[in-house]
Amino acid sequence: MGRLRLTVVALTALLAAALPLPATAAPAPLEPAVVQAMLTERATTAPALTAQGRAAEVDVRRRDVTGGWVFGSAVLTAPAVEGAAPDSWLFLARRTARGWLVELDTGRGFAGLAARSPESVLSAGEKSTFAANARNAAAPTGLALPYPAGVAWTMIGGPHGWSGQPRPWSSVDLNGGDRRVLAGQSGRAYWMCRNGGHIRIIHDNGWTTEYYHLLDEIKPDGAPVKLGDYLGLTSTRIPCGGSAGSNHVHYAVKKGTAWTALNGLTIGGWTFREGTRAYSGYATHQTVRRNVGQALTNYGPDDPG
């Protein structure tokens, strides 16, 4: 498995190395091409990134050397500020005569490139999941809360952004019970940060769930998981940056691969509503309302609330 952590100095140097090379030169390295794709996605530059104390990580998980295919994960670590969380992607790359073609899983070309990749890089099951996810989803979500059905955990942070204040407010912070964080629905799970703590599950119904601040987490690389499978424990870990003042799981949802507002979505039987500011808001189940600091019983994925 190839690994790279780009420092403040090395990041700019590697990006410079990604410029087109003469035909007689050695093939361009992969990592700068992946980093450039991330920076373009976030509309930022290497100096701006490093000025925030952030770094880039590129982890190669699988290679097909003969065909020039690579699959892996890539992260822009979060700054050490309240509410921040890392930007992370799965990526697929293919070496061409003009250099590396890189597709991030948020891009329109990812599913198409995945369909053409060899099974040594992406299994048939993964290709099927990516294709289904790319078709996007409609309500209901079919998602549960990330702890056992029938158990209540505290909503310590109401709807807020994946990285705190920025919209859409796709996330909630939850903690309680034995701290065991469970899969909110079946799908394929990926370990996103090199040092752990962050798991992504891509669901066949077009939704994606994200889990951050995990301790003693599993380390899946596209493995199928079922609803209620163990993922890790709540904690204050920030292996890819950010902050956490107390044990919790930062639980977030995407529609397809794009962050989507929780406002109006029903998960685990609770319909979430935004407040006037990030981390406020509430959730309702039938005639019951629960505010931040109160408990939400997980009614499972099929209860409409």
Rosetta silent file (secondary structure, phi, psi, omega in degrees, C-alpha in Angstrom):
SEQUENCE: MGRLRLTVVALTALLAAALPLPATAAPAPLEPAVVQAMLTERATTAPALTAQGRAAEVDVRRRDVTGGWVFGSAVLTAPAVEGAAPDSWLFLARRTARGWLVELDTGRGFAGLAARSPESVLSAGEKSTFAANARNAAAPTGLALPYPAGVAWTMIGGPHGWSGQPRPWSSVDLNGGDRRVLAGQSGRAYWMCRNGGHIRIIHDNGWTTEYYHLLDEIKPDGAPVKLGDYLGLTSTRIPCGGSAGSNHVHYAVKKGTAWTALNGLTIGGWTFREGTRAYSGYATHQTVRRNVGQALTNYGPDDPG
SCORE:     score description
SCORE:     0.000 S_00000001
   1 L     0.000  122.772  178.401    0.000    0.000    0.000 S_00000001
   2 L   -82.865  141.774 -176.910    1.518    3.327   -1.029 S_00000001
   3 E  -138.802  148.727  178.577    1.197    6.165    1.421 S_00000001
   4 E  -150.889  133.550  168.144    2.000    9.848    1.418 S_00000001
   5 E  -119.563  121.851 -174.566    1.565   12.711    3.858 S_00000001
   6 E   -93.611  121.177  179.883    2.285   16.040    2.237 S_00000001
   7 L   -85.114  177.569 -179.594    3.927   18.641    4.441 S_00000001
   8 H   -56.094  -45.036 -177.352    3.803   22.407    3.996 S_00000001
   9 H   -77.276  -46.030 -174.073    6.956   22.404    1.862 S_00000001
  10 H   -67.059  -29.803 -177.306    6.465   19.123    0.042 S_00000001
  11 H   -60.540  -50.320 -179.237    2.903   19.908   -1.011 S_00000001
  12 H   -64.287  -39.954 -179.638    3.885   22.849   -3.218 S_00000001
  13 H   -63.573  -41.150 -178.909    6.871   20.960   -4.631 S_00000001
  14 H   -69.105  -35.704  177.487    4.779   17.965   -5.556 S_00000001
  15 H   -64.833  -38.633  177.165    2.169   20.104   -7.262 S_00000001
  16 H   -63.033  -35.249  179.558    4.891   21.668   -9.376 S_00000001
  17 H   -68.460  -15.719 -177.526    6.039   18.180  -10.313 S_00000001
  18 L   -81.300   -3.109  178.850    2.573   17.471  -11.666 S_00000001
  19 L   -64.631  153.287 -178.746    3.088   19.784  -14.678 S_00000001
  20 L   -52.859  136.437 -179.083    3.140   18.069  -18.107 S_00000001
  21 L  -104.033  155.114  174.576    6.426   16.296  -18.691 S_00000001
  22 L   -59.258  156.073 -176.715    8.285   15.809  -21.975 S_00000001
  23 L   -60.419  -26.270 -177.159    7.486   12.588  -23.813 S_00000001
  24 L   -86.867   -8.069 -176.867   10.916   11.234  -22.954 S_00000001
  25 L   -79.023  164.917  176.350   10.578   11.866  -19.226 S_00000001
  26 L   -65.814  154.760  179.779    9.536    9.303  -16.655 S_00000001
  27 L   -55.531  142.266  178.935    5.773    9.011  -16.029 S_00000001
  28 L   -62.405  142.482  178.644    4.374   11.749  -13.813 S_00000001
  29 L   -67.997  153.237 -176.921    3.864   10.644  -10.210 S_00000001
  30 H   -72.857  -45.144 -167.775    0.312    9.899   -9.102 S_00000001
  31 H   -57.441  -43.952  178.532    0.152   11.742   -5.793 S_00000001
  32 H   -61.712  -33.141  178.797    0.456   15.319   -7.124 S_00000001
  33 H   -67.148  -38.343  178.172   -2.340   14.631   -9.612 S_00000001
  34 H   -68.769  -43.320  178.814   -4.626   13.430   -6.820 S_00000001
  35 H   -60.532  -43.618  179.862   -3.725   16.419   -4.639 S_00000001
  36 H   -62.516  -37.616  177.000   -4.447   18.798   -7.508 S_00000001
  37 H   -62.513  -40.690  177.824   -7.846   17.162   -8.006 S_00000001
  38 H   -65.372  -45.845 -178.795   -8.638   17.710   -4.313 S_00000001
  39 H   -63.744  -38.984  177.237   -7.499   21.327   -4.364 S_00000001
  40 H   -64.080  -42.691  178.857   -9.528   21.998   -7.505 S_00000001
  41 H   -59.193  -38.623 -177.943  -12.595   20.418   -5.908 S_00000001
  42 L   -93.413    2.730  178.023  -12.199   22.707   -2.902 S_00000001
  43 L    51.847   48.327  178.713  -11.239   25.732   -5.034 S_00000001
  44 L  -133.538  179.736 -179.486   -8.130   26.348   -2.980 S_00000001
  45 L  -126.462  164.312  178.954   -4.360   26.372   -3.445 S_00000001
  46 H   -59.488  -46.835  178.666   -1.462   24.663   -1.757 S_00000001
  47 H   -60.242  -39.955  179.795   -0.244   27.843    0.012 S_00000001
  48 H   -65.251  -38.643  179.488   -3.758   28.578    1.296 S_00000001
  49 H   -63.411  -50.041 -176.568   -4.090   25.033    2.550 S_00000001
  50 H   -69.151  -29.094  177.243   -0.788   25.009    4.378 S_00000001
  51 H   -64.383  -24.316  177.828   -1.434   28.473    5.840 S_00000001
  52 L   -87.357    1.649 -178.496   -4.410   26.913    7.623 S_00000001
  53 L    77.379   21.170 -178.742   -2.204   24.217    9.126 S_00000001
  54 L   -99.540  162.701  179.162   -3.748   21.568    6.904 S_00000001
  55 L  -138.555  165.588  177.200   -2.064   18.756    5.010 S_00000001
  56 E  -112.006  138.775  176.337   -2.900   16.356    2.198 S_00000001
  57 E  -125.272  132.469  175.891   -2.828   12.588    2.513 S_00000001
  58 E  -124.982  118.383 -179.788   -3.000   10.163   -0.407 S_00000001
  59 E  -115.914  115.721  176.202   -3.339    6.466    0.398 S_00000001
  60 E   -84.246  122.834 -179.226   -3.133    3.956   -2.427 S_00000001
  61 E   -97.715  -38.564 -176.069   -5.184    0.875   -1.564 S_00000001
  62 E  -144.782  146.593  178.519   -5.051   -1.151   -4.790 S_00000001
  63 E  -134.390  147.491  164.808   -3.053   -1.131   -8.029 S_00000001
  64 E  -120.960   94.887 -170.786   -3.207   -2.789  -11.409 S_00000001
  65 L   -63.327  -41.039 -176.702    0.331   -2.155  -12.584 S_00000001
  66 L   -62.130  -45.420 -178.146   -0.129   -3.586  -16.069 S_00000001
  67 L   -88.930   -8.614  179.066   -3.138   -1.457  -16.900 S_00000001
  68 L    74.482   35.995  179.215   -2.039    1.582  -14.934 S_00000001
  69 E  -106.523  144.948  178.038   -5.053    1.700  -12.585 S_00000001
  70 E  -143.045  139.718  175.433   -5.029    2.873   -8.951 S_00000001
  71 E  -129.349  142.785  178.439   -7.748    3.106   -6.291 S_00000001
  72 E  -174.947 -163.556  177.976   -7.472    4.688   -2.874 S_00000001
  73 E  -123.521  154.740 -178.940   -8.521    7.425   -0.471 S_00000001
  74 E  -143.646  142.659 -172.326   -7.381   11.018   -0.193 S_00000001
  75 E  -138.552  139.344  162.038   -7.818   13.565    2.577 S_00000001
  76 E  -104.069  112.370 -175.555   -7.328   17.243    3.244 S_00000001
  77 L   -64.086  156.544 -177.145   -6.928   17.320    7.002 S_00000001
  78 E   -86.084  147.682  173.620   -9.029   19.735    9.058 S_00000001
  79 L   -69.220  159.130 -177.302   -7.630   22.824   10.763 S_00000001
  80 L   -83.345   64.096  178.110   -7.525   22.736   14.557 S_00000001
  81 L  -128.814  157.733 -175.206  -10.632   24.857   15.029 S_00000001
  82 L   -58.760  130.290  174.828  -13.965   24.115   16.646 S_00000001
  83 L    83.780   -9.835 -176.565  -16.297   22.025   14.532 S_00000001
  84 L   -70.759  149.098  177.148  -13.862   21.451   11.683 S_00000001
  85 L  -142.034  156.688 -175.846  -13.703   18.039   10.004 S_00000001
  86 L   -70.716  153.043  167.486  -11.531   16.652    7.206 S_00000001
  87 E   -91.226  129.652 -175.808  -12.408   16.714    3.525 S_00000001
  88 E  -140.433  149.796 -179.106  -12.098   13.172    2.216 S_00000001
  89 E  -142.817  153.411  157.126  -12.608   11.326   -1.032 S_00000001
  90 E   -89.698  146.278  178.609  -12.271    7.955   -2.635 S_00000001
  91 E  -134.272  154.115  174.540  -10.363    8.299   -5.885 S_00000001
  92 E  -131.599  133.174 -176.740   -9.797    6.239   -9.003 S_00000001
  93 E  -134.347  146.330  175.709   -6.942    6.996  -11.360 S_00000001
  94 E  -133.446  131.318  179.448   -5.764    5.670  -14.699 S_00000001
  95 E   -78.059  129.757  178.154   -2.406    6.397  -16.290 S_00000001
  96 E  -124.038  176.405  179.406   -2.659    7.710  -19.840 S_00000001
  97 L   -64.503  -22.879 -178.799   -0.179    8.980  -22.412 S_00000001
  98 L   -97.498    2.812 -177.633   -0.941   12.516  -21.223 S_00000001
  99 E   122.516 -160.949 -177.004   -0.568   11.752  -17.519 S_00000001
 100 E   -88.058  129.484  168.585   -2.926   10.612  -14.798 S_00000001
 101 E   -92.348  116.636 -176.133   -6.681   10.791  -15.237 S_00000001
 102 E  -116.974  129.037  174.296   -8.043   11.205  -11.691 S_00000001
 103 E  -121.505  125.594  172.639  -11.696   10.992  -10.696 S_00000001
 104 E   -86.871  155.751 -175.599  -12.862   11.739   -7.155 S_00000001
 105 L   -69.363   -8.242  174.246  -16.004   10.002   -5.923 S_00000001
 106 L   -88.183   -7.136 -176.174  -17.786   13.379   -5.874 S_00000001
 107 L   -90.610  155.327 -179.283  -17.233   13.813   -9.618 S_00000001
 108 L   -66.148  -26.122 -176.596  -19.599   12.854  -12.408 S_00000001
 109 L   -85.415   -5.671 -173.126  -16.948   10.741  -14.093 S_00000001
 110 H   -63.973  -51.212 -176.186  -16.180    8.503  -11.120 S_00000001
 111 H   -62.842  -38.216  178.758  -18.898    5.874  -11.634 S_00000001
 112 H   -65.646  -43.631  177.700  -18.181    5.656  -15.356 S_00000001
 113 H   -65.462  -38.061  178.027  -14.453    5.192  -14.813 S_00000001
 114 H   -59.907  -40.429 -178.536  -15.215    2.649  -12.092 S_00000001
 115 H   -62.912  -26.818 -177.963  -17.320    0.616  -14.531 S_00000001
 116 H   -93.862   -5.836 -175.819  -14.303    0.347  -16.873 S_00000001
 117 L   -77.140  153.413  177.820  -11.761   -0.540  -14.195 S_00000001
 118 L   -71.764  155.079 -178.258  -10.392   -4.083  -13.768 S_00000001
 119 L   -70.303  -13.026  173.289  -11.725   -6.206  -10.912 S_00000001
 120 L   -69.432  -18.005  179.845   -8.249   -6.281   -9.407 S_00000001
 121 L  -105.255  -43.551  176.425   -8.884   -2.624   -8.567 S_00000001
 122 L  -134.808  128.059 -179.978  -12.661   -2.559   -7.986 S_00000001
 123 L   -71.176  163.295  177.476  -14.834   -5.602   -7.386 S_00000001
 124 H   -60.293  -37.315  179.042  -18.078   -6.176   -9.255 S_00000001
 125 H   -64.847  -40.563  177.783  -19.951   -5.497   -6.012 S_00000001
 126 H   -65.665  -43.059  178.641  -18.246   -2.141   -5.535 S_00000001
 127 H   -58.846  -42.327  179.451  -18.968   -1.132   -9.117 S_00000001
 128 H   -62.982  -43.291  179.723  -22.631   -1.985   -8.593 S_00000001
 129 H   -65.256  -44.502  178.913  -22.782    0.074   -5.387 S_00000001
 130 H   -61.148  -40.905 -179.678  -21.065    3.087   -6.974 S_00000001
 131 H   -65.204  -43.070  179.298  -23.445    2.941   -9.942 S_00000001
 132 H   -65.383  -40.851 -179.472  -26.508    2.731   -7.672 S_00000001
 133 H   -65.878  -34.993 -178.610  -25.223    5.545   -5.482 S_00000001
 134 H   -67.479  -22.253  178.746  -24.580    7.761   -8.503 S_00000001
 135 L   -75.751   -7.650  176.227  -28.262    7.552   -9.427 S_00000001
 136 L    69.007  179.239 -168.506  -28.893    9.424   -6.183 S_00000001
 137 L  -134.369  162.395  172.694  -31.737    8.977   -3.744 S_00000001
 138 L  -128.237  162.942  177.057  -35.127   10.216   -2.728 S_00000001
 139 L   -67.281  152.900   -0.266  -36.872   10.178    0.636 S_00000001
 140 L   -75.437  162.078 -176.212  -37.348    8.148    2.746 S_00000001
 141 L   -73.756  -29.766 -174.390  -33.726    7.685    3.664 S_00000001
 142 L    70.104   19.039 -175.937  -34.037    4.131    4.945 S_00000001
 143 L  -106.122  146.559  171.421  -31.423    5.044    7.566 S_00000001
 144 L  -102.195  168.471  169.769  -31.248    4.307   11.282 S_00000001
 145 L   -74.940  156.772 -168.800  -29.381    6.217   13.952 S_00000001
 146 L   -85.152   47.120  174.861  -25.862    4.830   14.563 S_00000001
 147 L  -154.657  173.915 -169.619  -26.586    2.851   17.723 S_00000001
 148 L   -60.893  144.716  175.049  -28.800   -0.126   18.672 S_00000001
 149 L   -61.086  138.947 -179.399  -32.504   -0.075   17.863 S_00000001
 150 L    85.188   -5.775 -179.026  -34.607    0.643   20.941 S_00000001
 151 L  -102.853  145.657  179.761  -31.720    2.406   22.690 S_00000001
 152 E  -107.614  131.170  171.129  -31.629    6.164   23.410 S_00000001
 153 E  -118.196  162.233 -179.694  -28.553    8.345   22.991 S_00000001
 154 E   -89.186  134.044  172.257  -28.197   12.062   23.628 S_00000001
 155 E   -84.771   96.477 -176.291  -28.134   14.534   20.764 S_00000001
 156 E   -84.596  -14.042  175.373  -25.309   16.731   22.053 S_00000001
 157 E  -144.980  120.884  179.929  -25.179   18.751   18.833 S_00000001
 158 E   -75.342 -173.134 -175.343  -28.145   19.474   16.573 S_00000001
 159 E   -49.389  127.727  178.179  -27.995   19.913   12.782 S_00000001
 160 E  -154.769  172.414 -177.870  -24.732   21.512   11.671 S_00000001
 161 E   -73.291  160.917  175.233  -22.301   21.270    8.809 S_00000001
 162 L   -55.378  -34.862  178.770  -19.842   18.456    8.292 S_00000001
 163 L  -115.910   42.848  173.750  -17.212   21.045    9.153 S_00000001
 164 E    94.322 -113.651 -173.736  -19.178   23.068   11.682 S_00000001
 165 L   -74.542  -37.833 -172.901  -20.939   26.225   10.553 S_00000001
 166 L   -59.197  139.197  175.027  -20.908   25.907    6.736 S_00000001
 167 L   -81.368  160.221    1.854  -24.112   24.697    5.112 S_00000001
 168 L   -74.836  152.573  179.773  -25.695   22.354    4.317 S_00000001
 169 L   -85.126   90.353 -169.309  -26.240   21.266    7.908 S_00000001
 170 L  -100.907   -0.808 -164.785  -25.848   17.563    7.261 S_00000001
 171 E  -129.431  154.716  168.188  -24.597   16.334   10.635 S_00000001
 172 E  -135.160  155.222  176.411  -25.522   15.653   14.253 S_00000001
 173 E  -108.074  128.287 -173.022  -23.352   14.774   17.252 S_00000001
 174 E  -133.350  144.898  176.482  -24.514   11.784   19.315 S_00000001
 175 E  -156.819  151.219  176.523  -23.251    9.972   22.405 S_00000001
 176 L   158.817 -175.227  173.176  -24.504    7.520   24.981 S_00000001
 177 L    52.116 -135.272 -178.468  -24.856    3.921   26.080 S_00000001
 178 L   -91.911   10.441  176.519  -21.835    1.712   25.674 S_00000001
 179 L    72.633    4.175 -178.135  -20.368    4.098   23.059 S_00000001
 180 E   -76.711  117.541  178.743  -20.620    1.449   20.315 S_00000001
 181 E   -90.909  130.158 -175.058  -21.235    3.137   16.963 S_00000001
 182 E  -119.332  156.924  178.996  -23.157    0.977   14.493 S_00000001
 183 L   -64.607  132.927 -179.017  -23.822    1.144   10.768 S_00000001
 184 L   -76.941   -9.769  175.539  -26.931    3.159    9.954 S_00000001
 185 L  -176.441  165.430  178.727  -27.773    0.833    7.046 S_00000001
 186 L   -70.109  156.506 -179.685  -26.160   -1.872    4.931 S_00000001
 187 E   168.110 -157.652  176.854  -23.635   -0.855    2.294 S_00000001
 188 E  -117.033  130.195 -171.681  -19.925   -0.866    1.561 S_00000001
 189 E  -105.443  144.069  178.880  -17.603    0.645    4.133 S_00000001
 190 E  -133.989  139.163  177.230  -14.308    2.458    3.623 S_00000001
 191 E   -89.084  114.952 -166.066  -11.680    3.578    6.113 S_00000001
 192 L   -91.729  -44.535 -176.932  -10.990    7.172    5.070 S_00000001
 193 L   -92.862  141.330 -178.140   -8.198    8.632    7.238 S_00000001
 194 L   -57.042  -39.990 -177.954   -4.787    7.026    7.330 S_00000001
 195 L   -94.242   13.248  173.272   -4.699    7.134   11.130 S_00000001
 196 L    89.798 -169.546  174.049   -8.304    5.999   11.468 S_00000001
 197 L    88.579  -13.333 -174.677  -11.310    7.545   13.122 S_00000001
 198 E  -134.117  120.145  177.928  -13.366    8.170    9.969 S_00000001
 199 E  -122.678  138.908  174.310  -15.538    5.620    8.159 S_00000001
 200 E  -114.329  134.218  172.749  -17.728    6.150    5.095 S_00000001
 201 E  -118.227  123.373  177.259  -20.554    3.777    4.166 S_00000001
 202 E   -98.543  120.266 -174.005  -21.920    3.964    0.643 S_00000001
 203 L   -99.798  145.920 -178.346  -25.456    2.589    0.550 S_00000001
 204 L   -67.788  -17.372 -178.802  -27.142    0.992   -2.443 S_00000001
 205 L   -85.118   10.246  176.165  -30.238    3.154   -1.906 S_00000001
 206 L    92.729    0.072  176.834  -28.320    6.264   -2.992 S_00000001
 207 E  -103.837  156.758  175.742  -27.459    7.602    0.470 S_00000001
 208 E  -130.970  138.750  176.455  -24.042    7.808    2.086 S_00000001
 209 E  -119.685  146.298 -177.939  -23.303    8.027    5.813 S_00000001
 210 E  -125.287  144.142 -175.661  -20.155    9.348    7.471 S_00000001
 211 E  -136.761  119.900 -178.858  -18.807    8.640   10.968 S_00000001
 212 E  -126.312  160.196 -177.191  -15.960   10.625   12.571 S_00000001
 213 L    77.640   26.138 -177.366  -14.143   10.605   15.964 S_00000001
 214 L   -79.592  146.509  174.817  -14.193    6.782   16.128 S_00000001
 215 E  -120.321  145.758 -179.954  -11.975    4.769   18.477 S_00000001
 216 L    51.589   42.533 -175.625  -11.096    1.061   18.040 S_00000001
 217 L   -80.853  160.420  171.164  -12.775    1.239   14.669 S_00000001
 218 L   -71.269  164.888 -177.674  -12.894   -1.428   11.999 S_00000001
 219 L  -126.294   68.067 -174.991  -10.617   -0.880    8.995 S_00000001
 220 L   -80.352  148.683  176.150  -12.755   -1.769    5.986 S_00000001
 221 E  -127.251   67.634 -178.367  -11.616   -1.428    2.390 S_00000001
 222 E    85.774   11.174 -178.578  -14.899   -1.739    0.531 S_00000001
 223 E   -70.827  142.568  174.782  -16.163   -4.587    2.685 S_00000001
 224 E   -67.860  139.046  172.156  -19.942   -5.109    2.852 S_00000001
 225 E  -126.480  156.025  179.024  -21.497   -4.182    6.182 S_00000001
 226 L  -109.004  160.049  174.176  -25.024   -4.760    7.414 S_00000001
 227 L   -50.854  126.992  177.639  -27.399   -2.516    9.313 S_00000001
 228 L    87.974   -0.185  177.329  -26.266   -2.481   12.945 S_00000001
 229 L   -68.302  146.805  179.610  -22.731   -3.784   12.348 S_00000001
 230 E   -67.321  134.759  175.515  -20.074   -2.463   14.731 S_00000001
 231 E  -113.978  -39.694 -177.531  -17.938    0.396   13.385 S_00000001
 232 E   170.861 -167.820  179.591  -16.122    1.773   16.441 S_00000001
 233 E  -114.002  149.759  171.595  -16.551    3.663   19.701 S_00000001
 234 L   -62.520  148.652  179.890  -17.411    7.300   20.339 S_00000001
 235 E  -165.044 -172.102  174.316  -14.355    9.307   21.368 S_00000001
 236 L  -110.209   16.048 -177.292  -12.598   12.653   21.098 S_00000001
 237 L   -64.118  142.371  175.901  -10.087   11.432   18.506 S_00000001
 238 L  -134.875   61.384 -174.763   -9.202   13.797   15.675 S_00000001
 239 L   -64.435  -20.386  175.766   -6.783   11.727   13.552 S_00000001
 240 L  -115.779   26.202  176.701   -7.467   13.877   10.481 S_00000001
 241 E    92.964 -178.497 -179.111   -7.716   17.160   12.348 S_00000001
 242 L    98.326 -148.714 -179.276  -10.591   19.225   13.690 S_00000001
 243 L  -154.718  158.043  175.323  -11.809   19.253   17.281 S_00000001
 244 L  -159.401  115.699 -176.086  -13.937   17.279   19.732 S_00000001
 245 L   -85.264  -18.929  179.669  -14.672   18.458   23.246 S_00000001
 246 L  -154.076  164.181 -179.989  -16.343   15.275   24.484 S_00000001
 247 L   -57.265  128.755  173.121  -16.971   11.697   23.419 S_00000001
 248 E  -170.755  167.533  168.155  -19.345   11.527   20.460 S_00000001
 249 E  -108.841  131.611  174.225  -19.788   10.339   16.912 S_00000001
 250 E   -88.031  103.105 -171.828  -20.063   13.018   14.243 S_00000001
 251 E  -107.476  124.552 -174.070  -22.785   11.410   12.107 S_00000001
 252 E  -138.136  158.186 -179.368  -23.570   12.900    8.707 S_00000001
 253 E  -126.840  149.088  173.038  -25.502   12.055    5.572 S_00000001
 254 E  -125.677  146.808  170.132  -25.034   12.634    1.881 S_00000001
 255 E   -95.931  109.339 -166.437  -27.514   12.275   -0.931 S_00000001
 256 L    68.929 -118.712  178.562  -25.389   10.366   -3.384 S_00000001
 257 L  -115.169   11.698 -177.608  -21.973   11.900   -2.752 S_00000001
 258 E  -110.706  134.513  175.822  -23.107   15.438   -1.876 S_00000001
 259 E   -53.977  139.162  179.889  -23.737   16.726    1.633 S_00000001
 260 L  -133.310  146.260 -177.873  -27.444   17.238    2.158 S_00000001
 261 L   -65.897  137.985  174.271  -29.352   19.122    4.848 S_00000001
 262 L   -71.252  -21.320 -174.735  -30.877   17.018    7.628 S_00000001
 263 L   -54.030  116.417 -179.605  -33.770   19.460    7.818 S_00000001
 264 L    89.823   -7.612  178.862  -36.904   17.463    7.076 S_00000001
 265 L   -85.278  144.071  176.572  -35.140   14.102    6.800 S_00000001
 266 E  -106.678  122.220 -179.865  -36.298   11.163    8.930 S_00000001
 267 E  -134.467  125.719 -179.107  -33.543    8.958   10.348 S_00000001
 268 L    63.267   24.833  179.522  -34.139    6.344   13.002 S_00000001
 269 L    89.275   -4.658 -177.533  -37.768    7.471   13.259 S_00000001
 270 E  -109.997  131.010  175.590  -36.838   11.098   14.045 S_00000001
 271 E   -95.634  120.519 -173.367  -37.440   13.980   11.670 S_00000001
 272 E   -89.252  143.932  178.517  -34.712   16.560   12.135 S_00000001
 273 E  -130.869  137.163  177.201  -35.272   20.317   12.079 S_00000001
 274 L   -73.166  152.849  170.081  -32.690   23.081   11.946 S_00000001
 275 L   -97.700 -165.826 -179.834  -32.488   25.799   14.549 S_00000001
 276 L   -79.434  -11.551  178.164  -31.540   29.424   14.042 S_00000001
 277 L  -146.142  160.446  177.577  -27.865   28.541   14.335 S_00000001
 278 L   -58.450  144.382  179.123  -25.644   25.533   13.794 S_00000001
 279 L    78.612   -3.860  173.554  -25.740   22.900   16.577 S_00000001
 280 L   -96.457 -151.612 -179.324  -29.208   23.983   17.714 S_00000001
 281 L    92.438 -170.893 -175.082  -32.465   22.588   16.330 S_00000001
 282 E  -160.963  178.629  176.914  -34.517   19.592   17.365 S_00000001
 283 E  -139.178  148.107 -179.937  -36.042   16.289   16.224 S_00000001
 284 E  -125.231  144.295  172.638  -39.625   14.995   16.303 S_00000001
 285 E  -133.118  109.893 -173.303  -41.130   11.510   16.480 S_00000001
 286 L    54.680 -116.836 -178.497  -44.902   11.558   16.088 S_00000001
 287 L   -96.565    3.433 -176.083  -46.004   14.073   18.770 S_00000001
 288 E   -94.317  135.869  175.556  -42.719   13.964   20.712 S_00000001
 289 E  -119.255  136.215  176.461  -40.101   16.692   20.349 S_00000001
 290 E  -126.668  129.344  179.034  -36.515   16.402   21.546 S_00000001
 291 E   -96.551  175.926  175.548  -34.109   19.331   21.726 S_00000001
 292 L   -58.681  136.215 -177.151  -30.333   19.388   21.944 S_00000001
 293 L    93.771   -3.457  179.057  -29.240   17.742   25.178 S_00000001
 294 L  -112.007  168.647 -171.155  -32.143   15.296   25.158 S_00000001
 295 E   -91.994  143.043  175.239  -32.342   11.631   24.227 S_00000001
 296 E  -118.595  115.500  173.808  -33.371   10.115   20.901 S_00000001
 297 E   -75.646  132.701  178.924  -34.493    6.499   20.898 S_00000001
 298 L   -79.701  109.174  179.740  -33.407    4.747   17.715 S_00000001
 299 L   -90.791    6.513  177.508  -36.615    3.418   16.130 S_00000001
 300 L    87.791  178.722 -170.949  -34.739    1.867   13.213 S_00000001
 301 L   -81.037  -15.850 -170.546  -34.729    2.655    9.491 S_00000001
 302 L  -107.356    0.030 -179.876  -38.345    1.981    8.556 S_00000001
 303 L   -83.317  121.053 -176.141  -40.262    3.994   11.146 S_00000001
 304 L   -74.831   -7.114  178.725  -41.646    7.145    9.449 S_00000001
 305 L    87.777    0.000    0.000  -41.771    9.089   12.723 S_00000001
